[in-house]
Amino acid sequence: MIPLRVSARYAFFSALATSFIGGLTAGLGQGFDLGTEWPGPVLTLFLKAVSGSFEPIHRFLTVLTSFLYIAVVVQAVRLRVKRILLLAGLALAFLFATAMTGRAVLLVLGGEIKPPLAFAVYPLNNSLALSAALTMALLWAYVTTQGTSARPTLFRGAAVWGFVASATGAYILGYHKIVKEPLQYSLIPSLSFEELPWALHLAAGFLATLLAVVAVALDSRRGFWHWAALLSALAQPATGIFMFFGASADPWAPGIQTAFHAAFAHLLVISAFVIYAKSRFGGRWTSPT
């Protein structure tokens, strides 16, 4: 049997890849390529994928990730370790909720869910996708040795502010897709009510990036999660600038930078929180996994 640490690693990267392809679908304006029909006939999905659409690929990856998550849950049930069971169960629940809100995104695009409720769908779907990957990452980290830090508070701050930045970014993009208006913000936001989400997004992104870079710099021992946090923190400003100009020109299809900006945002939150959790709560199940 494949060890749990291997199954959890595959499941985590599959979830991250699913989010990336979802961002690519949104960035290229292909989110409504299959209409509101979901999940759709397999042949239709395949033909649409061959024609160059990433929307069916996103759906195929969702199914693959679901199978991998279920496999991890089955292993967790056999092992009967409470913390592993809890993390596996939460991960699968978050993944299921992500799929359901993904369906809601299609209904928003089709006009079947109206504002103001429609404005909450994009950030909710984004936050649930992030939570699904995060809980699986925590499970993977729990059964391995790497990931501790002497500065857990800094990593916790990076994770919290990164989550805020990710949620507000999803809200901003979703809002402008729904109202079909390009971004009309400046890189230096005003304090008006209309630009409050934009100002919060920028402030949260800046704090998350700063805290992650400082935390990694202060740690003498660095593992996979440290380098993931550093890479994603450094990539955020660059991809964010390209994202800003893309969404200012066309919020429906702001470009492939959407996928990179979203994926690095998720990776920053995940890696920072994993390091914090490993450092704060400690513990590792030492039986064969």
PDB file of C-alpha atoms in Angstrom:
ATOM      1  CA  MET A   1       0.000   0.000   0.000  1.00  0.00           C
ATOM      2  CA  ILE A   2       1.156   3.540  -0.740  1.00  0.00           C
ATOM      3  CA  PRO A   3       2.259   5.274   2.500  1.00  0.00           C
ATOM      4  CA  LEU A   4      -0.108   7.949   3.796  1.00  0.00           C
ATOM      5  CA  ARG A   5       2.529  10.667   3.484  1.00  0.00           C
ATOM      6  CA  VAL A   6       2.800   9.880  -0.241  1.00  0.00           C
ATOM      7  CA  SER A   7      -0.986   9.783  -0.771  1.00  0.00           C
ATOM      8  CA  ALA A   8      -1.402  13.079   1.088  1.00  0.00           C
ATOM      9  CA  ARG A   9       1.362  14.701  -0.972  1.00  0.00           C
ATOM     10  CA  TYR A  10      -0.233  13.626  -4.265  1.00  0.00           C
ATOM     11  CA  ALA A  11      -3.659  14.805  -3.068  1.00  0.00           C
ATOM     12  CA  PHE A  12      -2.281  18.184  -1.996  1.00  0.00           C
ATOM     13  CA  PHE A  13      -0.506  18.892  -5.287  1.00  0.00           C
ATOM     14  CA  SER A  14      -3.567  17.714  -7.220  1.00  0.00           C
ATOM     15  CA  ALA A  15      -5.713  20.217  -5.294  1.00  0.00           C
ATOM     16  CA  LEU A  16      -3.191  22.977  -5.955  1.00  0.00           C
ATOM     17  CA  ALA A  17      -3.117  22.092  -9.660  1.00  0.00           C
ATOM     18  CA  THR A  18      -6.923  22.136  -9.765  1.00  0.00           C
ATOM     19  CA  SER A  19      -6.952  25.655  -8.317  1.00  0.00           C
ATOM     20  CA  PHE A  20      -4.300  26.741 -10.802  1.00  0.00           C
ATOM     21  CA  ILE A  21      -6.295  25.447 -13.775  1.00  0.00           C
ATOM     22  CA  GLY A  22      -9.383  27.077 -12.302  1.00  0.00           C
ATOM     23  CA  GLY A  23      -7.496  30.374 -12.229  1.00  0.00           C
ATOM     24  CA  LEU A  24      -6.337  29.798 -15.790  1.00  0.00           C
ATOM     25  CA  THR A  25      -9.924  29.169 -16.853  1.00  0.00           C
ATOM     26  CA  ALA A  26     -11.044  32.430 -15.244  1.00  0.00           C
ATOM     27  CA  GLY A  27      -8.048  34.345 -16.584  1.00  0.00           C
ATOM     28  CA  LEU A  28      -8.685  33.287 -20.164  1.00  0.00           C
ATOM     29  CA  GLY A  29     -12.407  33.990 -19.922  1.00  0.00           C
ATOM     30  CA  GLN A  30     -13.353  30.324 -20.400  1.00  0.00           C
ATOM     31  CA  GLY A  31     -15.374  29.880 -17.215  1.00  0.00           C
ATOM     32  CA  PHE A  32     -18.680  29.751 -19.091  1.00  0.00           C
ATOM     33  CA  ASP A  33     -17.502  27.608 -22.008  1.00  0.00           C
ATOM     34  CA  LEU A  34     -19.865  24.804 -20.984  1.00  0.00           C
ATOM     35  CA  GLY A  35     -22.693  26.987 -19.740  1.00  0.00           C
ATOM     36  CA  THR A  36     -24.436  26.116 -16.475  1.00  0.00           C
ATOM     37  CA  GLU A  37     -24.521  22.384 -17.242  1.00  0.00           C
ATOM     38  CA  TRP A  38     -22.498  20.532 -14.617  1.00  0.00           C
ATOM     39  CA  PRO A  39     -20.620  18.243 -14.621  1.00  0.00           C
ATOM     40  CA  GLY A  40     -21.686  17.594 -18.241  1.00  0.00           C
ATOM     41  CA  PRO A  41     -21.363  14.632 -20.661  1.00  0.00           C
ATOM     42  CA  VAL A  42     -17.861  13.180 -20.778  1.00  0.00           C
ATOM     43  CA  LEU A  43     -17.678  13.327 -24.585  1.00  0.00           C
ATOM     44  CA  THR A  44     -18.682  16.999 -24.596  1.00  0.00           C
ATOM     45  CA  LEU A  45     -16.053  17.754 -21.961  1.00  0.00           C
ATOM     46  CA  PHE A  46     -13.392  15.897 -23.916  1.00  0.00           C
ATOM     47  CA  LEU A  47     -14.187  17.622 -27.228  1.00  0.00           C
ATOM     48  CA  LYS A  48     -14.198  21.025 -25.558  1.00  0.00           C
ATOM     49  CA  ALA A  49     -10.826  20.292 -23.970  1.00  0.00           C
ATOM     50  CA  VAL A  50      -9.406  19.271 -27.354  1.00  0.00           C
ATOM     51  CA  SER A  51     -10.632  22.571 -28.785  1.00  0.00           C
ATOM     52  CA  GLY A  52      -8.479  24.442 -26.282  1.00  0.00           C
ATOM     53  CA  SER A  53     -10.761  25.154 -23.323  1.00  0.00           C
ATOM     54  CA  PHE A  54      -9.406  24.698 -19.792  1.00  0.00           C
ATOM     55  CA  GLU A  55     -12.857  24.536 -18.174  1.00  0.00           C
ATOM     56  CA  PRO A  56     -13.319  20.761 -18.830  1.00  0.00           C
ATOM     57  CA  ILE A  57      -9.725  20.121 -17.730  1.00  0.00           C
ATOM     58  CA  HIS A  58     -10.567  21.889 -14.476  1.00  0.00           C
ATOM     59  CA  ARG A  59     -13.530  19.547 -14.033  1.00  0.00           C
ATOM     60  CA  PHE A  60     -11.472  16.445 -14.836  1.00  0.00           C
ATOM     61  CA  LEU A  61      -8.869  17.511 -12.271  1.00  0.00           C
ATOM     62  CA  THR A  62     -11.601  18.063  -9.694  1.00  0.00           C
ATOM     63  CA  VAL A  63     -12.723  14.457 -10.131  1.00  0.00           C
ATOM     64  CA  LEU A  64      -9.127  13.179  -9.903  1.00  0.00           C
ATOM     65  CA  THR A  65      -8.512  15.212  -6.761  1.00  0.00           C
ATOM     66  CA  SER A  66     -11.734  13.870  -5.240  1.00  0.00           C
ATOM     67  CA  PHE A  67     -10.572  10.278  -5.767  1.00  0.00           C
ATOM     68  CA  LEU A  68      -7.194  11.075  -4.196  1.00  0.00           C
ATOM     69  CA  TYR A  69      -8.871  12.715  -1.200  1.00  0.00           C
ATOM     70  CA  ILE A  70     -11.191   9.739  -0.753  1.00  0.00           C
ATOM     71  CA  ALA A  71      -8.168   7.415  -0.860  1.00  0.00           C
ATOM     72  CA  VAL A  72      -6.537   9.437   1.935  1.00  0.00           C
ATOM     73  CA  VAL A  73      -9.748   9.252   3.995  1.00  0.00           C
ATOM     74  CA  VAL A  74      -9.843   5.459   3.549  1.00  0.00           C
ATOM     75  CA  GLN A  75      -6.247   5.207   4.775  1.00  0.00           C
ATOM     76  CA  ALA A  76      -7.037   7.505   7.697  1.00  0.00           C
ATOM     77  CA  VAL A  77      -9.984   5.312   8.723  1.00  0.00           C
ATOM     78  CA  ARG A  78      -7.759   2.226   8.687  1.00  0.00           C
ATOM     79  CA  LEU A  79      -5.090   3.913  10.789  1.00  0.00           C
ATOM     80  CA  ARG A  80      -7.591   5.194  13.388  1.00  0.00           C
ATOM     81  CA  VAL A  81      -5.517   8.171  14.507  1.00  0.00           C
ATOM     82  CA  LYS A  82      -7.848  10.964  15.641  1.00  0.00           C
ATOM     83  CA  ARG A  83      -5.865  13.930  14.320  1.00  0.00           C
ATOM     84  CA  ILE A  84      -5.329  12.276  10.946  1.00  0.00           C
ATOM     85  CA  LEU A  85      -9.006  11.302  10.736  1.00  0.00           C
ATOM     86  CA  LEU A  86     -10.038  14.860  11.551  1.00  0.00           C
ATOM     87  CA  LEU A  87      -7.747  16.434   8.955  1.00  0.00           C
ATOM     88  CA  ALA A  88      -8.712  13.929   6.253  1.00  0.00           C
ATOM     89  CA  GLY A  89     -12.411  14.389   6.948  1.00  0.00           C
ATOM     90  CA  LEU A  90     -12.139  18.183   6.921  1.00  0.00           C
ATOM     91  CA  ALA A  91     -10.145  18.123   3.688  1.00  0.00           C
ATOM     92  CA  LEU A  92     -12.783  16.031   1.925  1.00  0.00           C
ATOM     93  CA  ALA A  93     -15.606  18.197   3.299  1.00  0.00           C
ATOM     94  CA  PHE A  94     -13.889  21.373   2.100  1.00  0.00           C
ATOM     95  CA  LEU A  95     -13.295  19.820  -1.326  1.00  0.00           C
ATOM     96  CA  PHE A  96     -16.962  18.859  -1.632  1.00  0.00           C
ATOM     97  CA  ALA A  97     -18.019  22.378  -0.595  1.00  0.00           C
ATOM     98  CA  THR A  98     -15.601  23.820  -3.167  1.00  0.00           C
ATOM     99  CA  ALA A  99     -17.218  21.758  -5.918  1.00  0.00           C
ATOM    100  CA  MET A 100     -20.688  22.923  -4.862  1.00  0.00           C
ATOM    101  CA  THR A 101     -19.688  26.596  -4.829  1.00  0.00           C
ATOM    102  CA  GLY A 102     -17.925  26.020  -8.162  1.00  0.00           C
ATOM    103  CA  ARG A 103     -21.319  25.020  -9.485  1.00  0.00           C
ATOM    104  CA  ALA A 104     -22.684  28.236  -7.956  1.00  0.00           C
ATOM    105  CA  VAL A 105     -20.080  30.245  -9.898  1.00  0.00           C
ATOM    106  CA  LEU A 106     -21.595  28.889 -13.123  1.00  0.00           C
ATOM    107  CA  LEU A 107     -25.048  29.957 -11.948  1.00  0.00           C
ATOM    108  CA  VAL A 108     -23.691  33.429 -11.223  1.00  0.00           C
ATOM    109  CA  LEU A 109     -22.192  33.665 -14.700  1.00  0.00           C
ATOM    110  CA  GLY A 110     -25.481  32.458 -16.156  1.00  0.00           C
ATOM    111  CA  GLY A 111     -27.425  35.105 -14.255  1.00  0.00           C
ATOM    112  CA  GLU A 112     -29.336  32.567 -12.163  1.00  0.00           C
ATOM    113  CA  ILE A 113     -27.842  33.862  -8.897  1.00  0.00           C
ATOM    114  CA  LYS A 114     -28.326  37.596  -8.641  1.00  0.00           C
ATOM    115  CA  PRO A 115     -26.488  40.328  -6.726  1.00  0.00           C
ATOM    116  CA  PRO A 116     -25.895  40.945  -3.897  1.00  0.00           C
ATOM    117  CA  LEU A 117     -25.702  37.195  -3.148  1.00  0.00           C
ATOM    118  CA  ALA A 118     -23.707  36.672  -6.343  1.00  0.00           C
ATOM    119  CA  PHE A 119     -20.891  38.883  -5.059  1.00  0.00           C
ATOM    120  CA  ALA A 120     -20.219  36.435  -2.196  1.00  0.00           C
ATOM    121  CA  VAL A 121     -19.845  33.349  -4.413  1.00  0.00           C
ATOM    122  CA  TYR A 122     -16.369  34.035  -5.825  1.00  0.00           C
ATOM    123  CA  PRO A 123     -14.616  34.723  -2.477  1.00  0.00           C
ATOM    124  CA  LEU A 124     -16.462  31.803  -0.858  1.00  0.00           C
ATOM    125  CA  ASN A 125     -15.397  29.390  -3.601  1.00  0.00           C
ATOM    126  CA  ASN A 126     -11.821  30.680  -3.438  1.00  0.00           C
ATOM    127  CA  SER A 127     -11.664  30.369   0.358  1.00  0.00           C
ATOM    128  CA  LEU A 128     -13.050  26.835   0.327  1.00  0.00           C
ATOM    129  CA  ALA A 129     -10.575  25.752  -2.362  1.00  0.00           C
ATOM    130  CA  LEU A 130      -7.780  27.210  -0.250  1.00  0.00           C
ATOM    131  CA  SER A 131      -9.092  25.421   2.845  1.00  0.00           C
ATOM    132  CA  ALA A 132      -9.307  22.094   1.003  1.00  0.00           C
ATOM    133  CA  ALA A 133      -5.652  22.297  -0.039  1.00  0.00           C
ATOM    134  CA  LEU A 134      -4.565  23.650   3.358  1.00  0.00           C
ATOM    135  CA  THR A 135      -6.072  20.822   5.397  1.00  0.00           C
ATOM    136  CA  MET A 136      -4.473  18.218   3.143  1.00  0.00           C
ATOM    137  CA  ALA A 137      -1.133  20.032   3.434  1.00  0.00           C
ATOM    138  CA  LEU A 138      -1.493  19.941   7.229  1.00  0.00           C
ATOM    139  CA  LEU A 139      -2.096  16.204   7.104  1.00  0.00           C
ATOM    140  CA  TRP A 140       0.952  15.702   4.895  1.00  0.00           C
ATOM    141  CA  ALA A 141       3.059  17.862   7.199  1.00  0.00           C
ATOM    142  CA  TYR A 142       1.798  16.023  10.285  1.00  0.00           C
ATOM    143  CA  VAL A 143       3.219  12.696   9.137  1.00  0.00           C
ATOM    144  CA  THR A 144       6.601  14.152   8.130  1.00  0.00           C
ATOM    145  CA  THR A 145       9.355  15.844  10.107  1.00  0.00           C
ATOM    146  CA  GLN A 146       9.939  19.108   8.230  1.00  0.00           C
ATOM    147  CA  GLY A 147       8.202  22.418   8.741  1.00  0.00           C
ATOM    148  CA  THR A 148       9.013  23.872  12.182  1.00  0.00           C
ATOM    149  CA  SER A 149      10.159  27.421  12.882  1.00  0.00           C
ATOM    150  CA  ALA A 150      11.573  29.561  15.654  1.00  0.00           C
ATOM    151  CA  ARG A 151       9.286  32.402  14.494  1.00  0.00           C
ATOM    152  CA  PRO A 152       5.808  30.841  14.366  1.00  0.00           C
ATOM    153  CA  THR A 153       3.984  34.093  15.174  1.00  0.00           C
ATOM    154  CA  LEU A 154       5.363  35.762  12.059  1.00  0.00           C
ATOM    155  CA  PHE A 155       4.230  32.850   9.909  1.00  0.00           C
ATOM    156  CA  ARG A 156       0.791  32.942  11.527  1.00  0.00           C
ATOM    157  CA  GLY A 157       0.514  36.619  10.626  1.00  0.00           C
ATOM    158  CA  ALA A 158       1.574  35.902   7.047  1.00  0.00           C
ATOM    159  CA  ALA A 159      -1.076  33.177   6.775  1.00  0.00           C
ATOM    160  CA  VAL A 160      -3.888  35.321   8.215  1.00  0.00           C
ATOM    161  CA  TRP A 161      -3.140  38.364   6.089  1.00  0.00           C
ATOM    162  CA  GLY A 162      -2.549  36.152   3.061  1.00  0.00           C
ATOM    163  CA  PHE A 163      -6.004  34.650   3.539  1.00  0.00           C
ATOM    164  CA  VAL A 164      -7.537  38.138   3.707  1.00  0.00           C
ATOM    165  CA  ALA A 165      -5.666  39.171   0.555  1.00  0.00           C
ATOM    166  CA  SER A 166      -6.798  36.044  -1.291  1.00  0.00           C
ATOM    167  CA  ALA A 167     -10.464  36.442  -0.304  1.00  0.00           C
ATOM    168  CA  THR A 168     -10.610  40.152  -1.144  1.00  0.00           C
ATOM    169  CA  GLY A 169      -8.831  39.544  -4.451  1.00  0.00           C
ATOM    170  CA  ALA A 170     -11.413  36.914  -5.395  1.00  0.00           C
ATOM    171  CA  TYR A 171     -14.202  39.303  -4.404  1.00  0.00           C
ATOM    172  CA  ILE A 172     -12.783  42.132  -6.517  1.00  0.00           C
ATOM    173  CA  LEU A 173     -12.352  39.956  -9.611  1.00  0.00           C
ATOM    174  CA  GLY A 174     -15.761  38.319  -9.159  1.00  0.00           C
ATOM    175  CA  TYR A 175     -17.484  41.651  -8.641  1.00  0.00           C
ATOM    176  CA  HIS A 176     -16.077  43.118 -11.835  1.00  0.00           C
ATOM    177  CA  LYS A 177     -16.876  39.979 -13.815  1.00  0.00           C
ATOM    178  CA  ILE A 178     -20.481  40.204 -12.634  1.00  0.00           C
ATOM    179  CA  VAL A 179     -20.994  43.920 -13.286  1.00  0.00           C
ATOM    180  CA  LYS A 180     -18.915  43.633 -16.476  1.00  0.00           C
ATOM    181  CA  GLU A 181     -16.796  46.659 -15.696  1.00  0.00           C
ATOM    182  CA  PRO A 182     -12.968  46.865 -15.735  1.00  0.00           C
ATOM    183  CA  LEU A 183     -11.087  47.847 -12.601  1.00  0.00           C
ATOM    184  CA  GLN A 184     -10.976  51.596 -12.211  1.00  0.00           C
ATOM    185  CA  TYR A 185      -8.645  51.756  -9.228  1.00  0.00           C
ATOM    186  CA  SER A 186      -5.223  53.325  -8.914  1.00  0.00           C
ATOM    187  CA  LEU A 187      -2.216  51.501  -7.507  1.00  0.00           C
ATOM    188  CA  ILE A 188      -2.447  53.886  -4.564  1.00  0.00           C
ATOM    189  CA  PRO A 189      -6.039  53.442  -3.338  1.00  0.00           C
ATOM    190  CA  SER A 190      -8.229  56.175  -1.919  1.00  0.00           C
ATOM    191  CA  LEU A 191     -10.083  55.804   1.379  1.00  0.00           C
ATOM    192  CA  SER A 192     -13.502  55.883  -0.289  1.00  0.00           C
ATOM    193  CA  PHE A 193     -16.065  53.184   0.488  1.00  0.00           C
ATOM    194  CA  GLU A 194     -15.995  51.955  -3.120  1.00  0.00           C
ATOM    195  CA  GLU A 195     -12.246  51.264  -2.957  1.00  0.00           C
ATOM    196  CA  LEU A 196     -12.277  49.722   0.529  1.00  0.00           C
ATOM    197  CA  PRO A 197     -11.926  46.098  -0.733  1.00  0.00           C
ATOM    198  CA  TRP A 198      -9.071  47.188  -3.018  1.00  0.00           C
ATOM    199  CA  ALA A 199      -7.287  49.033  -0.192  1.00  0.00           C
ATOM    200  CA  LEU A 200      -7.719  46.027   2.123  1.00  0.00           C
ATOM    201  CA  HIS A 201      -6.415  43.688  -0.581  1.00  0.00           C
ATOM    202  CA  LEU A 202      -3.271  45.739  -1.099  1.00  0.00           C
ATOM    203  CA  ALA A 203      -2.605  46.206   2.629  1.00  0.00           C
ATOM    204  CA  ALA A 204      -3.167  42.524   3.411  1.00  0.00           C
ATOM    205  CA  GLY A 205      -0.996  41.407   0.497  1.00  0.00           C
ATOM    206  CA  PHE A 206       1.811  43.715   1.578  1.00  0.00           C
ATOM    207  CA  LEU A 207       1.695  42.489   5.194  1.00  0.00           C
ATOM    208  CA  ALA A 208       1.563  38.819   4.175  1.00  0.00           C
ATOM    209  CA  THR A 209       4.534  39.221   1.851  1.00  0.00           C
ATOM    210  CA  LEU A 210       6.585  41.212   4.359  1.00  0.00           C
ATOM    211  CA  LEU A 211       5.933  38.861   7.274  1.00  0.00           C
ATOM    212  CA  ALA A 212       6.704  35.742   5.211  1.00  0.00           C
ATOM    213  CA  VAL A 213      10.006  37.126   3.883  1.00  0.00           C
ATOM    214  CA  VAL A 214      11.128  38.296   7.339  1.00  0.00           C
ATOM    215  CA  ALA A 215      10.116  35.001   8.959  1.00  0.00           C
ATOM    216  CA  VAL A 216      12.046  32.908   6.437  1.00  0.00           C
ATOM    217  CA  ALA A 217      15.085  35.197   6.727  1.00  0.00           C
ATOM    218  CA  LEU A 218      15.146  34.846  10.526  1.00  0.00           C
ATOM    219  CA  ASP A 219      14.956  31.046  10.507  1.00  0.00           C
ATOM    220  CA  SER A 220      18.311  29.310  10.437  1.00  0.00           C
ATOM    221  CA  ARG A 221      16.879  25.950   9.324  1.00  0.00           C
ATOM    222  CA  ARG A 222      14.695  25.971   6.237  1.00  0.00           C
ATOM    223  CA  GLY A 223      12.746  23.154   4.635  1.00  0.00           C
ATOM    224  CA  PHE A 224      10.302  22.710   1.771  1.00  0.00           C
ATOM    225  CA  TRP A 225       7.581  24.854   3.316  1.00  0.00           C
ATOM    226  CA  HIS A 226      10.002  27.713   4.012  1.00  0.00           C
ATOM    227  CA  TRP A 227      11.106  27.858   0.403  1.00  0.00           C
ATOM    228  CA  ALA A 228       7.494  27.582  -0.750  1.00  0.00           C
ATOM    229  CA  ALA A 229       6.577  30.536   1.472  1.00  0.00           C
ATOM    230  CA  LEU A 230       9.493  32.606   0.221  1.00  0.00           C
ATOM    231  CA  LEU A 231       8.870  31.841  -3.461  1.00  0.00           C
ATOM    232  CA  SER A 232       5.170  32.611  -3.244  1.00  0.00           C
ATOM    233  CA  ALA A 233       5.793  35.811  -1.247  1.00  0.00           C
ATOM    234  CA  LEU A 234       8.276  37.117  -3.810  1.00  0.00           C
ATOM    235  CA  ALA A 235       6.057  36.125  -6.734  1.00  0.00           C
ATOM    236  CA  GLN A 236       2.983  37.899  -5.375  1.00  0.00           C
ATOM    237  CA  PRO A 237       3.948  41.525  -6.135  1.00  0.00           C
ATOM    238  CA  ALA A 238       5.041  40.751  -9.708  1.00  0.00           C
ATOM    239  CA  THR A 239       2.021  38.639 -10.606  1.00  0.00           C
ATOM    240  CA  GLY A 240      -0.201  41.123  -8.791  1.00  0.00           C
ATOM    241  CA  ILE A 241       0.924  44.020 -10.970  1.00  0.00           C
ATOM    242  CA  PHE A 242       0.266  42.027 -14.144  1.00  0.00           C
ATOM    243  CA  MET A 243      -3.079  40.966 -12.687  1.00  0.00           C
ATOM    244  CA  PHE A 244      -3.995  44.592 -11.992  1.00  0.00           C
ATOM    245  CA  PHE A 245      -3.331  45.733 -15.546  1.00  0.00           C
ATOM    246  CA  GLY A 246      -5.033  42.669 -17.022  1.00  0.00           C
ATOM    247  CA  ALA A 247      -8.214  43.123 -14.980  1.00  0.00           C
ATOM    248  CA  SER A 248      -8.177  46.873 -15.656  1.00  0.00           C
ATOM    249  CA  ALA A 249      -8.305  46.137 -19.382  1.00  0.00           C
ATOM    250  CA  ASP A 250     -10.708  43.168 -19.314  1.00  0.00           C
ATOM    251  CA  PRO A 251     -12.033  41.645 -16.049  1.00  0.00           C
ATOM    252  CA  TRP A 252     -13.699  38.801 -17.959  1.00  0.00           C
ATOM    253  CA  ALA A 253     -10.336  37.605 -19.320  1.00  0.00           C
ATOM    254  CA  PRO A 254      -7.534  39.341 -17.377  1.00  0.00           C
ATOM    255  CA  GLY A 255      -4.911  36.861 -18.622  1.00  0.00           C
ATOM    256  CA  ILE A 256      -2.932  33.812 -17.540  1.00  0.00           C
ATOM    257  CA  GLN A 257      -1.381  35.824 -14.711  1.00  0.00           C
ATOM    258  CA  THR A 258      -4.669  35.218 -12.889  1.00  0.00           C
ATOM    259  CA  ALA A 259      -3.717  31.578 -12.380  1.00  0.00           C
ATOM    260  CA  PHE A 260      -0.223  32.360 -11.116  1.00  0.00           C
ATOM    261  CA  HIS A 261      -1.394  35.136  -8.802  1.00  0.00           C
ATOM    262  CA  ALA A 262      -4.109  32.939  -7.290  1.00  0.00           C
ATOM    263  CA  ALA A 263      -1.900  29.845  -6.969  1.00  0.00           C
ATOM    264  CA  PHE A 264       0.946  31.718  -5.298  1.00  0.00           C
ATOM    265  CA  ALA A 265      -1.557  33.400  -2.967  1.00  0.00           C
ATOM    266  CA  HIS A 266      -2.830  29.979  -1.894  1.00  0.00           C
ATOM    267  CA  LEU A 267       0.666  28.569  -1.564  1.00  0.00           C
ATOM    268  CA  LEU A 268       1.744  31.484   0.636  1.00  0.00           C
ATOM    269  CA  VAL A 269      -1.152  30.969   3.049  1.00  0.00           C
ATOM    270  CA  ILE A 270      -0.715  27.197   3.089  1.00  0.00           C
ATOM    271  CA  SER A 271       3.037  27.119   3.607  1.00  0.00           C
ATOM    272  CA  ALA A 272       2.974  29.843   6.275  1.00  0.00           C
ATOM    273  CA  PHE A 273       0.154  28.184   8.205  1.00  0.00           C
ATOM    274  CA  VAL A 274       1.725  24.723   7.979  1.00  0.00           C
ATOM    275  CA  ILE A 275       4.960  26.078   9.459  1.00  0.00           C
ATOM    276  CA  TYR A 276       3.017  27.850  12.211  1.00  0.00           C
ATOM    277  CA  ALA A 277       0.927  24.771  13.054  1.00  0.00           C
ATOM    278  CA  LYS A 278       3.922  22.432  13.131  1.00  0.00           C
ATOM    279  CA  SER A 279       5.802  24.844  15.382  1.00  0.00           C
ATOM    280  CA  ARG A 280       2.905  25.708  17.670  1.00  0.00           C
ATOM    281  CA  PHE A 281       1.267  22.325  18.152  1.00  0.00           C
ATOM    282  CA  GLY A 282       4.176  20.031  17.327  1.00  0.00           C
ATOM    283  CA  GLY A 283       3.741  16.317  17.340  1.00  0.00           C
ATOM    284  CA  ARG A 284       4.241  13.712  14.696  1.00  0.00           C
ATOM    285  CA  TRP A 285       2.742  10.300  14.360  1.00  0.00           C
ATOM    286  CA  THR A 286       5.790   8.064  14.188  1.00  0.00           C
ATOM    287  CA  SER A 287       4.172   4.818  13.034  1.00  0.00           C
ATOM    288  CA  PRO A 288       4.790   3.737   9.413  1.00  0.00           C
ATOM    289  CA  THR A 289       2.822   6.014   7.096  1.00  0.00           C
TER     290      THR A 289
END
